[in-house]
């Protein structure tokens, strides 16, 4: 009976350890970041037609440009 009791104790300890590990991983794990959720719109450069994210594009007179060079090029 002593051996069975030891096995039962080990099983209980194993369960506690598994639950503790699960809880710890759940709370201290990397939280799903919302930084990647912001999807930027792609806009086409008015000079070369290259599609660039709206964040990186240059807007002037309701037209989009991929770089300063193309914006200046369009003005002249
Ligand atoms: Zn361009």
PDB file of N, CA, C and O in Angstrom, residues 20-69:
ATOM      1  N   UNK A  20       0.806  24.348 -12.648  1.00  0.00           N
ATOM      2  CA  UNK A  20       1.623  25.525 -12.325  1.00  0.00           C
ATOM      3  C   UNK A  20       2.382  26.005 -13.560  1.00  0.00           C
ATOM      4  O   UNK A  20       2.443  27.185 -13.860  1.00  0.00           O
ATOM      5  N   UNK A  21       2.926  25.035 -14.313  1.00  0.00           N
ATOM      6  CA  UNK A  21       3.664  25.389 -15.518  1.00  0.00           C
ATOM      7  C   UNK A  21       2.747  26.044 -16.550  1.00  0.00           C
ATOM      8  O   UNK A  21       3.093  27.011 -17.202  1.00  0.00           O
ATOM      9  N   UNK A  22       1.525  25.452 -16.672  1.00  0.00           N
ATOM     10  CA  UNK A  22       0.562  25.972 -17.637  1.00  0.00           C
ATOM     11  C   UNK A  22       0.150  27.405 -17.291  1.00  0.00           C
ATOM     12  O   UNK A  22       0.122  28.283 -18.134  1.00  0.00           O
ATOM     13  N   UNK A  23      -0.130  27.609 -15.991  1.00  0.00           N
ATOM     14  CA  UNK A  23      -0.556  28.936 -15.545  1.00  0.00           C
ATOM     15  C   UNK A  23       0.563  29.950 -15.729  1.00  0.00           C
ATOM     16  O   UNK A  23       0.357  31.065 -16.189  1.00  0.00           O
ATOM     17  N   UNK A  24       1.787  29.535 -15.384  1.00  0.00           N
ATOM     18  CA  UNK A  24       2.922  30.449 -15.490  1.00  0.00           C
ATOM     19  C   UNK A  24       3.179  30.851 -16.941  1.00  0.00           C
ATOM     20  O   UNK A  24       3.445  31.995 -17.251  1.00  0.00           O
ATOM     21  N   UNK A  25       3.052  29.863 -17.837  1.00  0.00           N
ATOM     22  CA  UNK A  25       3.281  30.155 -19.254  1.00  0.00           C
ATOM     23  C   UNK A  25       2.190  31.072 -19.796  1.00  0.00           C
ATOM     24  O   UNK A  25       2.426  31.929 -20.622  1.00  0.00           O
ATOM     25  N   UNK A  26       0.977  30.864 -19.243  1.00  0.00           N
ATOM     26  CA  UNK A  26      -0.162  31.649 -19.718  1.00  0.00           C
ATOM     27  C   UNK A  26      -0.054  33.113 -19.295  1.00  0.00           C
ATOM     28  O   UNK A  26      -0.411  34.019 -20.032  1.00  0.00           O
ATOM     29  N   UNK A  27       0.476  33.333 -18.082  1.00  0.00           N
ATOM     30  CA  UNK A  27       0.501  34.695 -17.558  1.00  0.00           C
ATOM     31  C   UNK A  27       1.763  35.452 -17.961  1.00  0.00           C
ATOM     32  O   UNK A  27       1.728  36.645 -18.195  1.00  0.00           O
ATOM     33  N   UNK A  28       2.905  34.715 -18.047  1.00  0.00           N
ATOM     34  CA  UNK A  28       4.161  35.406 -18.316  1.00  0.00           C
ATOM     35  C   UNK A  28       4.604  35.280 -19.763  1.00  0.00           C
ATOM     36  O   UNK A  28       5.660  35.757 -20.124  1.00  0.00           O
ATOM     37  N   UNK A  29       3.803  34.636 -20.572  1.00  0.00           N
ATOM     38  CA  UNK A  29       4.171  34.465 -21.964  1.00  0.00           C
ATOM     39  C   UNK A  29       4.085  35.777 -22.707  1.00  0.00           C
ATOM     40  O   UNK A  29       3.532  36.761 -22.214  1.00  0.00           O
ATOM     41  N   UNK A  30       4.636  35.796 -23.896  1.00  0.00           N
ATOM     42  CA  UNK A  30       4.568  37.027 -24.685  1.00  0.00           C
ATOM     43  C   UNK A  30       3.129  37.370 -25.064  1.00  0.00           C
ATOM     44  O   UNK A  30       2.432  36.572 -25.672  1.00  0.00           O
ATOM     45  N   UNK A  31       2.715  38.544 -24.666  1.00  0.00           N
ATOM     46  CA  UNK A  31       1.348  38.951 -24.937  1.00  0.00           C
ATOM     47  C   UNK A  31       1.185  39.266 -26.428  1.00  0.00           C
ATOM     48  O   UNK A  31       2.071  39.867 -27.028  1.00  0.00           O
ATOM     49  N   UNK A  32       0.092  38.843 -27.006  1.00  0.00           N
ATOM     50  CA  UNK A  32      -0.122  39.160 -28.424  1.00  0.00           C
ATOM     51  C   UNK A  32      -0.149  40.660 -28.653  1.00  0.00           C
ATOM     52  O   UNK A  32      -1.038  41.371 -28.188  1.00  0.00           O
ATOM     53  N   UNK A  33       0.845  41.140 -29.321  1.00  0.00           N
ATOM     54  CA  UNK A  33       0.978  42.582 -29.509  1.00  0.00           C
ATOM     55  C   UNK A  33       0.011  43.077 -30.579  1.00  0.00           C
ATOM     56  O   UNK A  33      -0.279  42.384 -31.543  1.00  0.00           O
ATOM     57  N   UNK A  34      -0.456  44.275 -30.386  1.00  0.00           N
ATOM     58  CA  UNK A  34      -1.379  44.869 -31.350  1.00  0.00           C
ATOM     59  C   UNK A  34      -0.650  45.823 -32.282  1.00  0.00           C
ATOM     60  O   UNK A  34      -1.276  46.561 -33.030  1.00  0.00           O
ATOM     61  N   UNK A  35       0.695  45.782 -32.205  1.00  0.00           N
ATOM     62  CA  UNK A  35       1.447  46.734 -33.012  1.00  0.00           C
ATOM     63  C   UNK A  35       1.397  46.381 -34.492  1.00  0.00           C
ATOM     64  O   UNK A  35       1.492  47.248 -35.337  1.00  0.00           O
ATOM     65  N   UNK A  36       1.244  45.069 -34.764  1.00  0.00           N
ATOM     66  CA  UNK A  36       1.266  44.653 -36.151  1.00  0.00           C
ATOM     67  C   UNK A  36      -0.113  44.766 -36.799  1.00  0.00           C
ATOM     68  O   UNK A  36      -0.256  44.498 -37.968  1.00  0.00           O
ATOM     69  N   UNK A  37      -1.108  45.137 -36.014  1.00  0.00           N
ATOM     70  CA  UNK A  37      -2.461  45.168 -36.562  1.00  0.00           C
ATOM     71  C   UNK A  37      -2.692  46.396 -37.435  1.00  0.00           C
ATOM     72  O   UNK A  37      -3.581  46.400 -38.260  1.00  0.00           O
ATOM     73  N   UNK A  38      -1.892  47.435 -37.239  1.00  0.00           N
ATOM     74  CA  UNK A  38      -2.083  48.656 -38.004  1.00  0.00           C
ATOM     75  C   UNK A  38      -1.581  48.419 -39.423  1.00  0.00           C
ATOM     76  O   UNK A  38      -0.398  48.465 -39.686  1.00  0.00           O
ATOM     77  N   UNK A  39      -2.491  48.160 -40.313  1.00  0.00           N
ATOM     78  CA  UNK A  39      -2.110  47.912 -41.696  1.00  0.00           C
ATOM     79  C   UNK A  39      -2.145  49.226 -42.462  1.00  0.00           C
ATOM     80  O   UNK A  39      -3.155  49.914 -42.510  1.00  0.00           O
ATOM     81  N   UNK A  40      -0.996  49.550 -43.031  1.00  0.00           N
ATOM     82  CA  UNK A  40      -0.920  50.804 -43.760  1.00  0.00           C
ATOM     83  C   UNK A  40      -1.389  50.609 -45.199  1.00  0.00           C
ATOM     84  O   UNK A  40      -1.129  49.587 -45.812  1.00  0.00           O
ATOM     85  N   UNK A  41      -2.041  51.592 -45.711  1.00  0.00           N
ATOM     86  CA  UNK A  41      -2.543  51.535 -47.071  1.00  0.00           C
ATOM     87  C   UNK A  41      -1.399  51.739 -48.050  1.00  0.00           C
ATOM     88  O   UNK A  41      -0.511  52.545 -47.820  1.00  0.00           O
ATOM     89  N   UNK A  42      -1.439  51.006 -49.138  1.00  0.00           N
ATOM     90  CA  UNK A  42      -0.423  51.159 -50.163  1.00  0.00           C
ATOM     91  C   UNK A  42      -0.884  52.201 -51.175  1.00  0.00           C
ATOM     92  O   UNK A  42      -2.027  52.205 -51.620  1.00  0.00           O
ATOM     93  N   UNK A  43       0.028  53.105 -51.506  1.00  0.00           N
ATOM     94  CA  UNK A  43      -0.292  54.129 -52.494  1.00  0.00           C
ATOM     95  C   UNK A  43       0.741  54.055 -53.612  1.00  0.00           C
ATOM     96  O   UNK A  43       1.884  53.670 -53.397  1.00  0.00           O
ATOM     97  N   UNK A  44       0.342  54.447 -54.806  1.00  0.00           N
ATOM     98  CA  UNK A  44       1.231  54.384 -55.960  1.00  0.00           C
ATOM     99  C   UNK A  44       1.898  55.729 -56.183  1.00  0.00           C
ATOM    100  O   UNK A  44       1.254  56.775 -56.116  1.00  0.00           O
ATOM    101  N   UNK A  45       3.184  55.696 -56.441  1.00  0.00           N
ATOM    102  CA  UNK A  45       3.931  56.909 -56.744  1.00  0.00           C
ATOM    103  C   UNK A  45       3.447  57.478 -58.073  1.00  0.00           C
ATOM    104  O   UNK A  45       3.217  56.741 -59.032  1.00  0.00           O
ATOM    105  N   UNK A  46       3.287  58.767 -58.115  1.00  0.00           N
ATOM    106  CA  UNK A  46       2.752  59.416 -59.307  1.00  0.00           C
ATOM    107  C   UNK A  46       3.768  59.446 -60.444  1.00  0.00           C
ATOM    108  O   UNK A  46       3.416  59.630 -61.598  1.00  0.00           O
ATOM    109  N   UNK A  47       5.036  59.274 -60.131  1.00  0.00           N
ATOM    110  CA  UNK A  47       6.091  59.349 -61.151  1.00  0.00           C
ATOM    111  C   UNK A  47       6.433  57.960 -61.676  1.00  0.00           C
ATOM    112  O   UNK A  47       6.355  57.700 -62.871  1.00  0.00           O
ATOM    113  N   UNK A  48       6.799  57.060 -60.779  1.00  0.00           N
ATOM    114  CA  UNK A  48       7.276  55.756 -61.220  1.00  0.00           C
ATOM    115  C   UNK A  48       6.250  54.649 -61.010  1.00  0.00           C
ATOM    116  O   UNK A  48       6.433  53.550 -61.495  1.00  0.00           O
ATOM    117  N   UNK A  49       5.188  54.925 -60.265  1.00  0.00           N
ATOM    118  CA  UNK A  49       4.146  53.917 -60.078  1.00  0.00           C
ATOM    119  C   UNK A  49       4.470  52.892 -59.015  1.00  0.00           C
ATOM    120  O   UNK A  49       3.722  51.942 -58.834  1.00  0.00           O
ATOM    121  N   UNK A  50       5.556  53.089 -58.294  1.00  0.00           N
ATOM    122  CA  UNK A  50       5.922  52.151 -57.236  1.00  0.00           C
ATOM    123  C   UNK A  50       4.934  52.261 -56.083  1.00  0.00           C
ATOM    124  O   UNK A  50       4.587  53.370 -55.676  1.00  0.00           O
ATOM    125  N   UNK A  51       4.497  51.106 -55.619  1.00  0.00           N
ATOM    126  CA  UNK A  51       3.576  51.095 -54.490  1.00  0.00           C
ATOM    127  C   UNK A  51       4.353  51.149 -53.186  1.00  0.00           C
ATOM    128  O   UNK A  51       5.213  50.309 -52.943  1.00  0.00           O
ATOM    129  N   UNK A  52       4.072  52.136 -52.382  1.00  0.00           N
ATOM    130  CA  UNK A  52       4.741  52.306 -51.102  1.00  0.00           C
ATOM    131  C   UNK A  52       3.683  52.463 -50.018  1.00  0.00           C
ATOM    132  O   UNK A  52       2.579  52.955 -50.285  1.00  0.00           O
ATOM    133  N   UNK A  53       4.013  52.052 -48.784  1.00  0.00           N
ATOM    134  CA  UNK A  53       3.074  52.258 -47.677  1.00  0.00           C
ATOM    135  C   UNK A  53       2.792  53.742 -47.477  1.00  0.00           C
ATOM    136  O   UNK A  53       3.683  54.578 -47.631  1.00  0.00           O
ATOM    137  N   UNK A  54       1.574  54.038 -47.143  1.00  0.00           N
ATOM    138  CA  UNK A  54       1.158  55.432 -46.969  1.00  0.00           C
ATOM    139  C   UNK A  54       2.036  56.161 -45.957  1.00  0.00           C
ATOM    140  O   UNK A  54       2.272  57.362 -46.070  1.00  0.00           O
ATOM    141  N   UNK A  55       2.536  55.406 -44.949  1.00  0.00           N
ATOM    142  CA  UNK A  55       3.396  56.004 -43.925  1.00  0.00           C
ATOM    143  C   UNK A  55       4.718  56.502 -44.507  1.00  0.00           C
ATOM    144  O   UNK A  55       5.275  57.486 -44.046  1.00  0.00           O
ATOM    145  N   UNK A  56       5.218  55.787 -45.512  1.00  0.00           N
ATOM    146  CA  UNK A  56       6.516  56.150 -46.089  1.00  0.00           C
ATOM    147  C   UNK A  56       6.374  57.049 -47.307  1.00  0.00           C
ATOM    148  O   UNK A  56       7.365  57.566 -47.802  1.00  0.00           O
ATOM    149  N   UNK A  57       5.175  57.225 -47.795  1.00  0.00           N
ATOM    150  CA  UNK A  57       4.980  58.007 -49.001  1.00  0.00           C
ATOM    151  C   UNK A  57       4.918  59.493 -48.672  1.00  0.00           C
ATOM    152  O   UNK A  57       4.676  59.896 -47.536  1.00  0.00           O
ATOM    153  N   UNK A  58       5.148  60.302 -49.705  1.00  0.00           N
ATOM    154  CA  UNK A  58       5.106  61.757 -49.557  1.00  0.00           C
ATOM    155  C   UNK A  58       3.877  62.259 -50.305  1.00  0.00           C
ATOM    156  O   UNK A  58       3.715  61.975 -51.496  1.00  0.00           O
ATOM    157  N   UNK A  59       3.044  63.007 -49.609  1.00  0.00           N
ATOM    158  CA  UNK A  59       1.820  63.490 -50.237  1.00  0.00           C
ATOM    159  C   UNK A  59       1.955  64.963 -50.562  1.00  0.00           C
ATOM    160  O   UNK A  59       2.406  65.753 -49.732  1.00  0.00           O
ATOM    161  N   UNK A  60       1.566  65.322 -51.760  1.00  0.00           N
ATOM    162  CA  UNK A  60       1.586  66.722 -52.141  1.00  0.00           C
ATOM    163  C   UNK A  60       0.507  66.957 -53.197  1.00  0.00           C
ATOM    164  O   UNK A  60       0.478  66.283 -54.231  1.00  0.00           O
ATOM    165  N   UNK A  61      -0.335  67.901 -52.928  1.00  0.00           N
ATOM    166  CA  UNK A  61      -1.445  68.238 -53.825  1.00  0.00           C
ATOM    167  C   UNK A  61      -2.280  67.008 -54.195  1.00  0.00           C
ATOM    168  O   UNK A  61      -2.581  66.774 -55.353  1.00  0.00           O
ATOM    169  N   UNK A  62      -2.612  66.208 -53.167  1.00  0.00           N
ATOM    170  CA  UNK A  62      -3.422  65.008 -53.353  1.00  0.00           C
ATOM    171  C   UNK A  62      -2.766  63.979 -54.264  1.00  0.00           C
ATOM    172  O   UNK A  62      -3.437  63.153 -54.856  1.00  0.00           O
ATOM    173  N   UNK A  63      -1.475  64.051 -54.401  1.00  0.00           N
ATOM    174  CA  UNK A  63      -0.747  63.054 -55.179  1.00  0.00           C
ATOM    175  C   UNK A  63       0.324  62.441 -54.304  1.00  0.00           C
ATOM    176  O   UNK A  63       0.889  63.121 -53.453  1.00  0.00           O
ATOM    177  N   UNK A  64       0.612  61.185 -54.576  1.00  0.00           N
ATOM    178  CA  UNK A  64       1.558  60.455 -53.745  1.00  0.00           C
ATOM    179  C   UNK A  64       2.860  60.240 -54.494  1.00  0.00           C
ATOM    180  O   UNK A  64       2.857  60.009 -55.702  1.00  0.00           O
ATOM    181  N   UNK A  65       3.948  60.302 -53.737  1.00  0.00           N
ATOM    182  CA  UNK A  65       5.274  60.075 -54.314  1.00  0.00           C
ATOM    183  C   UNK A  65       6.069  59.160 -53.392  1.00  0.00           C
ATOM    184  O   UNK A  65       5.905  59.209 -52.172  1.00  0.00           O
ATOM    185  N   UNK A  66       6.938  58.358 -53.995  1.00  0.00           N
ATOM    186  CA  UNK A  66       7.686  57.370 -53.210  1.00  0.00           C
ATOM    187  C   UNK A  66       8.875  58.004 -52.521  1.00  0.00           C
ATOM    188  O   UNK A  66       9.356  57.495 -51.520  1.00  0.00           O
ATOM    189  N   UNK A  67       9.376  59.099 -53.069  1.00  0.00           N
ATOM    190  CA  UNK A  67      10.560  59.726 -52.476  1.00  0.00           C
ATOM    191  C   UNK A  67      10.558  61.222 -52.811  1.00  0.00           C
ATOM    192  O   UNK A  67       9.808  61.673 -53.680  1.00  0.00           O
ATOM    193  N   UNK A  68      11.421  61.963 -52.129  1.00  0.00           N
ATOM    194  CA  UNK A  68      11.524  63.406 -52.363  1.00  0.00           C
ATOM    195  C   UNK A  68      11.939  63.695 -53.802  1.00  0.00           C
ATOM    196  O   UNK A  68      11.495  64.670 -54.400  1.00  0.00           O
ATOM    197  N   UNK A  69      12.789  62.829 -54.309  1.00  0.00           N
ATOM    198  CA  UNK A  69      13.300  63.015 -55.668  1.00  0.00           C
ATOM    199  C   UNK A  69      12.152  63.045 -56.679  1.00  0.00           C
ATOM    200  O   UNK A  69      12.091  63.926 -57.542  1.00  0.00           O
TER     201      UNK A  69
END
